[in-house]
């Protein structure tokens, strides 16, 4: 399969996953008043927390080294899509908000990232692999601009 087609497939898969994670609720209200009960909170794994992570919820997009990067965060889950790969994982509060991801292709360049700053409009993620992504908040339900064109067959 040509590289351009694989790249397009990775981008599409990542966007679909990101859209599924962020949901499409129009009013943001929960229909179940007990959804925030202690039972739901106790199902969280150790190291996962709502504190410090709420501002990271939503979609983020930008370019690093001229290549598109899209991050989507919802309910403690995260999806990161670049032109080369798709990675999924969780948001963890380890004294500092962290992203713990696993990439489908086994790459480790963006598997553990710390949130260096987040002002609600721009987030900076420093990855253990040495990369630093600066991403801007995207509108709910909107496809980020600046993504590469999909290949034509």
Short mmCIF file of C-alpha atoms in Angstrom, two decimals:
data_model
loop_
_atom_site.label_atom_id
_atom_site.label_comp_id
_atom_site.label_asym_id
_atom_site.label_seq_id
_atom_site.Cartn_x
_atom_site.Cartn_y
_atom_site.Cartn_z
CA UNK A 1 0.00 0.00 0.00
CA UNK A 2 1.54 3.38 -0.94
CA UNK A 3 2.63 5.61 1.95
CA UNK A 4 0.16 8.37 1.00
CA UNK A 5 -2.79 5.99 1.26
CA UNK A 6 -1.58 4.64 4.63
CA UNK A 7 -1.16 8.20 5.93
CA UNK A 8 -4.68 9.09 4.82
CA UNK A 9 -6.05 5.96 6.47
CA UNK A 10 -4.29 6.79 9.75
CA UNK A 11 -5.65 10.34 9.70
CA UNK A 12 -9.21 9.21 8.98
CA UNK A 13 -9.09 6.50 11.66
CA UNK A 14 -7.75 8.99 14.19
CA UNK A 15 -10.38 11.62 13.40
CA UNK A 16 -13.17 9.07 13.66
CA UNK A 17 -11.79 7.88 17.01
CA UNK A 18 -11.38 11.46 18.23
CA UNK A 19 -14.95 12.30 17.23
CA UNK A 20 -16.23 9.22 19.03
CA UNK A 21 -14.33 10.14 22.20
CA UNK A 22 -15.51 13.75 22.29
CA UNK A 23 -19.11 12.85 21.47
CA UNK A 24 -21.68 15.03 19.80
CA UNK A 25 -23.93 16.09 22.67
CA UNK A 26 -25.64 19.39 21.95
CA UNK A 27 -26.47 20.49 25.47
CA UNK A 28 -23.69 18.87 27.51
CA UNK A 29 -26.19 17.75 30.19
CA UNK A 30 -26.14 14.23 31.55
CA UNK A 31 -29.41 12.35 31.35
CA UNK A 32 -28.56 10.19 34.36
CA UNK A 33 -28.45 12.20 37.61
CA UNK A 34 -26.49 9.39 39.30
CA UNK A 35 -23.79 9.30 36.58
CA UNK A 36 -21.32 11.04 38.91
CA UNK A 37 -21.97 8.67 41.82
CA UNK A 38 -19.28 7.10 43.96
CA UNK A 39 -19.63 3.85 42.01
CA UNK A 40 -18.63 5.60 38.80
CA UNK A 41 -15.76 7.40 40.51
CA UNK A 42 -14.43 4.19 42.07
CA UNK A 43 -14.11 2.56 38.65
CA UNK A 44 -11.20 4.87 37.85
CA UNK A 45 -7.80 3.21 37.86
CA UNK A 46 -5.17 4.33 40.38
CA UNK A 47 -3.36 7.43 39.13
CA UNK A 48 -6.36 8.61 37.10
CA UNK A 49 -8.18 11.66 38.39
CA UNK A 50 -10.46 14.47 37.34
CA UNK A 51 -8.34 17.08 39.16
CA UNK A 52 -6.25 19.11 36.75
CA UNK A 53 -7.55 17.25 33.71
CA UNK A 54 -10.86 19.03 33.06
CA UNK A 55 -9.18 21.91 31.21
CA UNK A 56 -7.63 19.38 28.82
CA UNK A 57 -11.02 17.99 27.72
CA UNK A 58 -11.92 18.56 24.07
CA UNK A 59 -10.10 18.77 20.79
CA UNK A 60 -6.69 20.32 20.13
CA UNK A 61 -4.81 20.71 16.85
CA UNK A 62 -1.58 22.20 15.56
CA UNK A 63 1.58 21.53 13.61
CA UNK A 64 4.93 20.32 14.89
CA UNK A 65 7.84 20.42 12.45
CA UNK A 66 5.34 21.23 9.69
CA UNK A 67 3.26 18.10 10.35
CA UNK A 68 -0.33 18.04 11.62
CA UNK A 69 -0.98 16.88 15.20
CA UNK A 70 -4.48 16.34 16.59
CA UNK A 71 -5.25 15.52 20.25
CA UNK A 72 -8.70 14.65 21.55
CA UNK A 73 -9.46 14.16 25.25
CA UNK A 74 -12.76 13.00 26.76
CA UNK A 75 -13.58 11.39 30.10
CA UNK A 76 -9.96 10.65 30.92
CA UNK A 77 -9.27 9.01 27.54
CA UNK A 78 -6.96 10.50 24.91
CA UNK A 79 -6.35 10.01 21.20
CA UNK A 80 -3.37 11.54 19.41
CA UNK A 81 -3.15 11.50 15.62
CA UNK A 82 -0.19 12.67 13.58
CA UNK A 83 0.48 12.29 9.88
CA UNK A 84 2.34 9.05 10.61
CA UNK A 85 0.46 7.38 13.44
CA UNK A 86 -2.48 7.09 15.82
CA UNK A 87 -2.01 6.65 19.56
CA UNK A 88 -4.59 6.08 22.31
CA UNK A 89 -4.44 6.06 26.08
CA UNK A 90 -5.38 7.91 29.22
CA UNK A 91 -4.94 11.21 31.01
CA UNK A 92 -3.35 10.76 34.43
CA UNK A 93 -2.81 13.12 37.34
CA UNK A 94 0.64 12.23 38.66
CA UNK A 95 1.18 15.48 40.54
CA UNK A 96 1.25 16.91 37.02
CA UNK A 97 -1.22 16.17 34.24
CA UNK A 98 0.26 13.47 31.99
CA UNK A 99 -0.77 11.65 28.82
CA UNK A 100 0.04 7.92 28.81
CA UNK A 101 -0.44 6.61 25.26
CA UNK A 102 0.26 3.52 23.19
CA UNK A 103 0.77 3.88 19.44
CA UNK A 104 -0.70 1.33 17.04
CA UNK A 105 2.62 1.00 15.19
CA UNK A 106 4.68 0.53 18.38
CA UNK A 107 6.38 3.94 18.14
CA UNK A 108 7.42 5.38 21.53
CA UNK A 109 8.13 9.03 20.59
CA UNK A 110 4.80 10.26 21.95
CA UNK A 111 3.82 7.72 24.58
CA UNK A 112 4.37 9.69 27.80
CA UNK A 113 3.73 13.40 27.71
CA UNK A 114 3.47 16.06 30.39
CA UNK A 115 1.26 19.11 30.07
CA UNK A 116 3.68 22.02 30.38
CA UNK A 117 0.99 24.69 30.07
CA UNK A 118 -2.71 24.99 29.32
CA UNK A 119 -4.50 28.33 29.27
CA UNK A 120 -7.73 26.89 27.82
CA UNK A 121 -6.85 28.12 24.31
CA UNK A 122 -3.38 26.61 23.84
CA UNK A 123 -1.81 23.52 25.38
CA UNK A 124 1.87 22.60 25.31
CA UNK A 125 2.74 18.90 25.64
CA UNK A 126 6.35 17.79 26.21
CA UNK A 127 6.90 14.16 25.23
CA UNK A 128 9.54 11.87 26.76
CA UNK A 129 10.73 11.20 23.19
CA UNK A 130 11.90 14.84 22.99
CA UNK A 131 9.09 16.33 20.90
CA UNK A 132 7.14 19.35 22.12
CA UNK A 133 3.65 19.96 20.64
CA UNK A 134 1.88 23.33 20.89
CA UNK A 135 -1.80 22.80 20.09
CA UNK A 136 -4.77 25.17 19.85
CA UNK A 137 -8.28 24.37 21.11
CA UNK A 138 -10.70 23.37 18.34
CA UNK A 139 -14.43 23.96 18.15
CA UNK A 140 -16.57 20.98 19.22
CA UNK A 141 -17.56 18.86 16.22
CA UNK A 142 -15.26 20.76 13.83
CA UNK A 143 -12.51 19.11 11.83
CA UNK A 144 -9.25 20.94 12.55
CA UNK A 145 -7.81 23.04 9.76
CA UNK A 146 -4.33 22.51 8.33
CA UNK A 147 -4.61 18.74 7.96
CA UNK A 148 -3.08 17.22 4.86
CA UNK A 149 -5.36 16.46 1.91
CA UNK A 150 -6.58 12.90 1.68
CA UNK A 151 -5.13 10.94 -1.22
CA UNK A 152 -7.21 10.28 -4.30
CA UNK A 153 -7.23 6.72 -5.61
#
